[in-house]
PDB file of C-alpha atoms and ligand atoms in Angstrom:
ATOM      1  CA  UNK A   1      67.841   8.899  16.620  1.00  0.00           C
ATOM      2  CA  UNK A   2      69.977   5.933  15.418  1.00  0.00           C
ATOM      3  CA  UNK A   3      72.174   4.075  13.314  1.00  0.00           C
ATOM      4  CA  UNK A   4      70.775   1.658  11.305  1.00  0.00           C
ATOM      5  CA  UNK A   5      72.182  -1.471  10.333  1.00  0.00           C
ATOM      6  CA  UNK A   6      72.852  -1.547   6.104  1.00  0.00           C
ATOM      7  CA  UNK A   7      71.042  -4.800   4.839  1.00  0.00           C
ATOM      8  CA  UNK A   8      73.401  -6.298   1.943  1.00  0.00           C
ATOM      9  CA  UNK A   9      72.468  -7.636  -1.113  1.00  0.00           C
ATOM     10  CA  UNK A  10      71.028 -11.180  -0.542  1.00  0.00           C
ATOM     11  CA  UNK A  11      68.297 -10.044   1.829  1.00  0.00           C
ATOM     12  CA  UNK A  12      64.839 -10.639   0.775  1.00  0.00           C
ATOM     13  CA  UNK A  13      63.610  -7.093   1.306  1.00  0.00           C
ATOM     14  CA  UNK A  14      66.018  -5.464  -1.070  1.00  0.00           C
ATOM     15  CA  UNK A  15      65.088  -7.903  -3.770  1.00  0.00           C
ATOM     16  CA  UNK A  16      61.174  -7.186  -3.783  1.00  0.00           C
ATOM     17  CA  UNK A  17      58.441  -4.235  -4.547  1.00  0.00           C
ATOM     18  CA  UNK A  18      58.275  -2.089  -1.365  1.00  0.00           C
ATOM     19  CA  UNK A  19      54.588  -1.592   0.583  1.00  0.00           C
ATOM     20  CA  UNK A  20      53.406   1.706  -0.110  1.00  0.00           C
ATOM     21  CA  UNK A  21      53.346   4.173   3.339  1.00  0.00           C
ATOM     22  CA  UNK A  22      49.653   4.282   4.215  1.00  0.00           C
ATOM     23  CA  UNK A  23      50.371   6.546   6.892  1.00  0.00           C
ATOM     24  CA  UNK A  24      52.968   8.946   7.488  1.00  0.00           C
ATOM     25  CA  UNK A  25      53.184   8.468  11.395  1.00  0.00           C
ATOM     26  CA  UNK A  26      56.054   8.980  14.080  1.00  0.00           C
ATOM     27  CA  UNK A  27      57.527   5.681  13.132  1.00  0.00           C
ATOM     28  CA  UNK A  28      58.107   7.111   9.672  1.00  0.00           C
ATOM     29  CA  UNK A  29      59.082  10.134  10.846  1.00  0.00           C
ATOM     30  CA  UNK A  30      61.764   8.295  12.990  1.00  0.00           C
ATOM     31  CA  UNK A  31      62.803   6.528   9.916  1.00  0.00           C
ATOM     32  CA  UNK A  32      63.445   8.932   7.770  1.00  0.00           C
ATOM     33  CA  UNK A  33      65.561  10.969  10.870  1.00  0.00           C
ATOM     34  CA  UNK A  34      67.205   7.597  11.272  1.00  0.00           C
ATOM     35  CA  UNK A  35      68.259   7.184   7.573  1.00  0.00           C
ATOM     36  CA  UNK A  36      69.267  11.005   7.070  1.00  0.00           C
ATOM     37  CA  UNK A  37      71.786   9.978   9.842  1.00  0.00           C
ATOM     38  CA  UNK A  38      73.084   6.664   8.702  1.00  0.00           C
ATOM     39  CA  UNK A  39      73.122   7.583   5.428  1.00  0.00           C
ATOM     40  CA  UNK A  40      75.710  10.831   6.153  1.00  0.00           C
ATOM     41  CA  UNK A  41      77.765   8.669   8.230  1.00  0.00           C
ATOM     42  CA  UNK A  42      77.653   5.701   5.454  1.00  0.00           C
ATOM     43  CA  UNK A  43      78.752   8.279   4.109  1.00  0.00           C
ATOM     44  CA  UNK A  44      75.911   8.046   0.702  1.00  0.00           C
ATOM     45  CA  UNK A  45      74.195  10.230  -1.060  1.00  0.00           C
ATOM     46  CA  UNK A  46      70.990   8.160  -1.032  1.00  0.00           C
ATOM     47  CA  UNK A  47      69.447   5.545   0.971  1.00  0.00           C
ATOM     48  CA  UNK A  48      66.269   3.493   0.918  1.00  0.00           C
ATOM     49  CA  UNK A  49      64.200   2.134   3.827  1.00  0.00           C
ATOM     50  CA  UNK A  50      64.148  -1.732   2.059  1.00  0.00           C
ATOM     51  CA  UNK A  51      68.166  -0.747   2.674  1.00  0.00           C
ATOM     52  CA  UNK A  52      67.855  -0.533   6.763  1.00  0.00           C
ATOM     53  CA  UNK A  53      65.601  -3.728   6.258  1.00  0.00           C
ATOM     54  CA  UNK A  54      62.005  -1.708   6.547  1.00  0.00           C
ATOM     55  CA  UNK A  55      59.732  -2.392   3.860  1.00  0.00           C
ATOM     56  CA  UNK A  56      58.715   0.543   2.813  1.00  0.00           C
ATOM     57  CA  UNK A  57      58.498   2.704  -0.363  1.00  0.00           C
ATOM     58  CA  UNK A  58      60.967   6.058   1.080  1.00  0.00           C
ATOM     59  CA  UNK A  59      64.103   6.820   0.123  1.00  0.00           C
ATOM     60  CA  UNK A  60      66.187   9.973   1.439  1.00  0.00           C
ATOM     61  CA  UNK A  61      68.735  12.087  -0.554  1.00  0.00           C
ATOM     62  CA  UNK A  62      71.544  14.210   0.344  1.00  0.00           C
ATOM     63  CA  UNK A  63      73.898  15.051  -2.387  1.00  0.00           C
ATOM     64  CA  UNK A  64      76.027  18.510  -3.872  1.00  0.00           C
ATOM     65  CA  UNK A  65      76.437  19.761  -6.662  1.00  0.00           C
ATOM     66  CA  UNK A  66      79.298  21.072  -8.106  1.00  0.00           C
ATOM     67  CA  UNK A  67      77.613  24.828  -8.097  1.00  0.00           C
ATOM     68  CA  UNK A  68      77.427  23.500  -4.314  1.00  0.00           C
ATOM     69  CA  UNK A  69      73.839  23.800  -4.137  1.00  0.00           C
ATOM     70  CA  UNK A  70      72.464  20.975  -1.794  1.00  0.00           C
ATOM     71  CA  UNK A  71      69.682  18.427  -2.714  1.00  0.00           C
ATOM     72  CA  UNK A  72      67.926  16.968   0.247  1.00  0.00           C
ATOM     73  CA  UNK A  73      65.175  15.410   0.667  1.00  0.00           C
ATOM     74  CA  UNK A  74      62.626  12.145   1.478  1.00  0.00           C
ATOM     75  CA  UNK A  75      60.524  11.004  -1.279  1.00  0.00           C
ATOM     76  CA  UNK A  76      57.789   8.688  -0.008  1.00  0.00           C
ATOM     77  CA  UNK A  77      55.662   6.542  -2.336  1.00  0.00           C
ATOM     78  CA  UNK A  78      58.041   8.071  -5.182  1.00  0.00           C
ATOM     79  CA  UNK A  79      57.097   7.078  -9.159  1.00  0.00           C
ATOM     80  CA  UNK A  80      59.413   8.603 -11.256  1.00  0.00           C
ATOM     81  CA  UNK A  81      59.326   9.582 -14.767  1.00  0.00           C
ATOM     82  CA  UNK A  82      62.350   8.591 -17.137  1.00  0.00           C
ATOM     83  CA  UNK A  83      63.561   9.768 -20.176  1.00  0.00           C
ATOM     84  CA  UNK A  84      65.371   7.201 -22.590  1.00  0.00           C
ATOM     85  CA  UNK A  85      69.154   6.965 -21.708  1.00  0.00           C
ATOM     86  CA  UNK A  86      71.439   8.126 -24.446  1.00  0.00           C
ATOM     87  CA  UNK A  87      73.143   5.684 -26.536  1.00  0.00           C
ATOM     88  CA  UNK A  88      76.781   4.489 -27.542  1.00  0.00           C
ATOM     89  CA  UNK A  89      79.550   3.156 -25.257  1.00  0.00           C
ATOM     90  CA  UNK A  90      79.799   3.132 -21.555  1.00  0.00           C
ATOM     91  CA  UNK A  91      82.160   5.583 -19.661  1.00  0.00           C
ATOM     92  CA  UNK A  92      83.676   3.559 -17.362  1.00  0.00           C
ATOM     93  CA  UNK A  93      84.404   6.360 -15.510  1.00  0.00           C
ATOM     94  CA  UNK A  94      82.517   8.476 -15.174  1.00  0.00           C
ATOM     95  CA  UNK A  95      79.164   6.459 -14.586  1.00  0.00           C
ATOM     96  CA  UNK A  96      80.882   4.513 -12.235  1.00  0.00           C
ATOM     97  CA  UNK A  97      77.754   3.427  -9.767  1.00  0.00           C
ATOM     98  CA  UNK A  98      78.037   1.987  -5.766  1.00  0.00           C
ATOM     99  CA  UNK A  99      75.321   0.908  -3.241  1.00  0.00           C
ATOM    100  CA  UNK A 100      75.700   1.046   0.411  1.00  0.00           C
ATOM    101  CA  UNK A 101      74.023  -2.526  -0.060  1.00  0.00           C
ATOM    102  CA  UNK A 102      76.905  -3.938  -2.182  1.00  0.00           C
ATOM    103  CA  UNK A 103      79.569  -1.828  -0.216  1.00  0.00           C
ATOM    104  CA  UNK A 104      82.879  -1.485  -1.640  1.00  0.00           C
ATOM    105  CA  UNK A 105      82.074  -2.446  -5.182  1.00  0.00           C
ATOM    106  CA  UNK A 106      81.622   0.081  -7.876  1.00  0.00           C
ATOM    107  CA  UNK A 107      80.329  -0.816 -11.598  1.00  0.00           C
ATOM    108  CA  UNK A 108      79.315   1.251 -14.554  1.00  0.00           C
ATOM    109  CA  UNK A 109      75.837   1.974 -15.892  1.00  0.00           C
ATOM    110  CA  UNK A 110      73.869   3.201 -18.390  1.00  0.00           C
ATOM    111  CA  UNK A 111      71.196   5.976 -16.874  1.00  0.00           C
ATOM    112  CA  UNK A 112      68.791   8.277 -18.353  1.00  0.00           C
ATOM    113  CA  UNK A 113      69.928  12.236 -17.911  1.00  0.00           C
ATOM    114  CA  UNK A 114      66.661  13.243 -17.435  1.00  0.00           C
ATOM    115  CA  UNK A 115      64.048  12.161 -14.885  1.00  0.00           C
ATOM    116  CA  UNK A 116      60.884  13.510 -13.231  1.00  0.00           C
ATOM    117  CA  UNK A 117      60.036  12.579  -9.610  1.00  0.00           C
ATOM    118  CA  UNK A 118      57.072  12.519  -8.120  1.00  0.00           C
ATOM    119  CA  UNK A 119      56.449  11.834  -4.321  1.00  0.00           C
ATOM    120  CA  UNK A 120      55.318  13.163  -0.997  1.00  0.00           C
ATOM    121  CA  UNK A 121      56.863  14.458   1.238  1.00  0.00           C
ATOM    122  CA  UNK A 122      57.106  14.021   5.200  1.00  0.00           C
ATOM    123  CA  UNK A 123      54.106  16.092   5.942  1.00  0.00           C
ATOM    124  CA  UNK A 124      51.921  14.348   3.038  1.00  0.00           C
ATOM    125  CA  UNK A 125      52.567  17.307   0.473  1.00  0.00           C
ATOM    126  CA  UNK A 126      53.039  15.952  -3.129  1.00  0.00           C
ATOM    127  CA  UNK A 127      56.214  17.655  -4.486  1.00  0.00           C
ATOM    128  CA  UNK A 128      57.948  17.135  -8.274  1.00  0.00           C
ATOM    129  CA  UNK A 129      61.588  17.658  -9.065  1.00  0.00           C
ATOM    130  CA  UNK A 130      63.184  17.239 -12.418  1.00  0.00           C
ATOM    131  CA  UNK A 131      66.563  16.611 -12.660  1.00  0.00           C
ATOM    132  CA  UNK A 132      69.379  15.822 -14.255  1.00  0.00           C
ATOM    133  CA  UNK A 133      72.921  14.355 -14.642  1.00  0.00           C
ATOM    134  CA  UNK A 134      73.895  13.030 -11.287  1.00  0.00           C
ATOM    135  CA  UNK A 135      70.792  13.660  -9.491  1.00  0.00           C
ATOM    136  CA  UNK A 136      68.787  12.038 -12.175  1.00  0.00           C
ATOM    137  CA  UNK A 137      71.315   8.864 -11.460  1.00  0.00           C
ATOM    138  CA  UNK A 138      70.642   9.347  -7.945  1.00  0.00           C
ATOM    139  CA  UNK A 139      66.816   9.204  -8.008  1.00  0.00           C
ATOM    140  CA  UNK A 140      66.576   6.444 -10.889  1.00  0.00           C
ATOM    141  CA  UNK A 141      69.186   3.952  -8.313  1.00  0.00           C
ATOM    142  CA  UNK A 142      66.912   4.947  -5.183  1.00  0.00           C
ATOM    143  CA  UNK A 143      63.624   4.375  -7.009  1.00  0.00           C
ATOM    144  CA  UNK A 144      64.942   1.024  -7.790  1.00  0.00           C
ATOM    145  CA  UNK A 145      65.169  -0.090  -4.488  1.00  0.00           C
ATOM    146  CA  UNK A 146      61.501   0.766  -4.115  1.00  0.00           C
ATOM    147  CA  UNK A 147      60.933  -2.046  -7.368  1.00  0.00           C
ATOM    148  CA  UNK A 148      63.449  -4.735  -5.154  1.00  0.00           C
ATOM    149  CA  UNK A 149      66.093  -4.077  -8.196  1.00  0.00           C
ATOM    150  CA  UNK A 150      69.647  -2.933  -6.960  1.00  0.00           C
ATOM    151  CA  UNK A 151      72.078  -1.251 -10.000  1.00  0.00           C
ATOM    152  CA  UNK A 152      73.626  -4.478  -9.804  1.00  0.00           C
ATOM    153  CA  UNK A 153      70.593  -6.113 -11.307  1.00  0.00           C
ATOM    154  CA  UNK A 154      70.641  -3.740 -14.729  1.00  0.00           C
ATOM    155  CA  UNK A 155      74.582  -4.239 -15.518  1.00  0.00           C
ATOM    156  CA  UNK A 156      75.108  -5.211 -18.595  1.00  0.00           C
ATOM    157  CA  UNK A 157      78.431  -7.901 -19.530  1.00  0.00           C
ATOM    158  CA  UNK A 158      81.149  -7.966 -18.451  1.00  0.00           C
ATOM    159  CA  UNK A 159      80.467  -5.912 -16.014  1.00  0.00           C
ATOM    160  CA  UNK A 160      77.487  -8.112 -14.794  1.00  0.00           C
ATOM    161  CA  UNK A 161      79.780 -11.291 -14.649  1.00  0.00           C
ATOM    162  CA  UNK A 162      82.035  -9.594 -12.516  1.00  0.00           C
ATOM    163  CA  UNK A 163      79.954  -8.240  -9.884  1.00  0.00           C
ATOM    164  CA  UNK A 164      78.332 -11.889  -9.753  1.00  0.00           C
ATOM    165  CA  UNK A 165      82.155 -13.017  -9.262  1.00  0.00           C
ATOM    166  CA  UNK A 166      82.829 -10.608  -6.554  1.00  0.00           C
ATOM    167  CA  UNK A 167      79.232 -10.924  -4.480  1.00  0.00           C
ATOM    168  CA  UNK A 168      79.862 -14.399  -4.730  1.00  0.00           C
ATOM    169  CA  UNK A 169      83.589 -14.293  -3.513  1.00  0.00           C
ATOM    170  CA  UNK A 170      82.427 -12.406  -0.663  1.00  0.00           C
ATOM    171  CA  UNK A 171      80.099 -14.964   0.110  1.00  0.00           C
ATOM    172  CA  UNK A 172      77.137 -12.103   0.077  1.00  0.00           C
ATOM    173  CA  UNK A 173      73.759 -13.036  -2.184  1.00  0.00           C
ATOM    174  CA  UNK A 174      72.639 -14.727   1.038  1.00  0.00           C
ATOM    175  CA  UNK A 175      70.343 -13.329   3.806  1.00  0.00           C
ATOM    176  CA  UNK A 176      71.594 -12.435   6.725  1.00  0.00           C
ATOM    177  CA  UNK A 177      74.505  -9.951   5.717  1.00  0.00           C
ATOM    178  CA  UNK A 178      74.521  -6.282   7.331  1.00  0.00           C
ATOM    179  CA  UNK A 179      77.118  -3.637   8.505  1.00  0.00           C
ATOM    180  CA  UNK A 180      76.474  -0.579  10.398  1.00  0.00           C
ATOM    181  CA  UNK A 181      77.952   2.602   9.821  1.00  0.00           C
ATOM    182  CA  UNK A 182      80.598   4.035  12.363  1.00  0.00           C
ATOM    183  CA  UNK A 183      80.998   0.357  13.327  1.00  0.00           C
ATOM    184  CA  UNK A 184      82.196  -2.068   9.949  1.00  0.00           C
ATOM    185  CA  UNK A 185      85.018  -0.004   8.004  1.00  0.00           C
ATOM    186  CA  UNK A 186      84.407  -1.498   4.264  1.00  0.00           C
ATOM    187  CA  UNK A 187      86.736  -0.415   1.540  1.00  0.00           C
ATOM    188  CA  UNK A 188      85.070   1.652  -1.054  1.00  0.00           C
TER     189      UNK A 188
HETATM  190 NI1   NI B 201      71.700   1.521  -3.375  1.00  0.00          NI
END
């Protein structure tokens, strides 16, 4: 098992469809042990294999509620289900979204409450979860990365001038930008 390095956004694989996992073999398996890890020590509650600069439609979650029941799990060749997002004014608060591929930044969106996922799971068994609040936010960001769309890509003004402003500051929106966990300290 291993750290992975954290592709940032400007690198082609986060900004295109993932290929579907034709076969779940030890590579994958690897993977997904790999991503658990660097992932935790991010520290995220969800990471994507386009984010470790694999091309591949898998994300893993790891997140607690505040009943402090756990929700774990890899989602391969994930669709997910999603229920229109409520209307009326943004919390800025409160749904305040990061990625681990735009690290340090934090913006607020819009997300449906309610989602359905549908995926398989490491030994090719097709699970479904519905969920909600949080974890509904959770899946609906890492099922993006599967399309090649980060959060960043669905803010709406001013909130999408500004992230522009500060990718751009950075100098990031370019390939060839990674950290690694454990390694880089970034500000969140
Ligand atoms: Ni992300």
């Amino acid at each position: 098992m291993r750290i992975r390095d954290i592709v940032i956004t400007g690198n082609p694989v986060l900004h295109r469809p993932c290929a579907r996992v034709e076969h779940i073999d030890d590579g994958v398996k690897d993977l997904v042990q790999d991503m658990f890890a660097t992932m935790e020590l991010a520290p995220g509650v969800g990471l994507a294999a386009s984010q470790v600069g694999v091309d591949l439609a898998l994300f893993v979650y790891d997140w607690v509620d505040d009943d402090d029941v756990q929700h774990r799990g890899v989602a391969i060749n994930p669709t997910l289900l999603i229920e229109p997002a409520p209307v009326g004014p943004l919390d800025e608060e409160e749904e305040l979204e990061g990625c681990l591929s735009v690290p340090g930044e934090r913006f607020p969106l819009r997300r449906s409450d309610r989602v359905t996922l549908t995926a398989t799971d490491l030994d090719g068994n097709e699970f479904t979860i519905h969920a909600d609040g949080w974890l509904a936010r959770i899946f609906q960001h890492e099922y993006d990365h599967v399309l090649g769309v980060l959060y960043i890509d669905r803010l709406v003004e001013p909130h999408l001038s500004e992230a522009r402003d500060a990718i751009h500051q950075i100098g990031w929106g370019v390939p060839g930008f990674s950290w690694l966990p454990g390694r880089d300290h970034l500000e969140d």
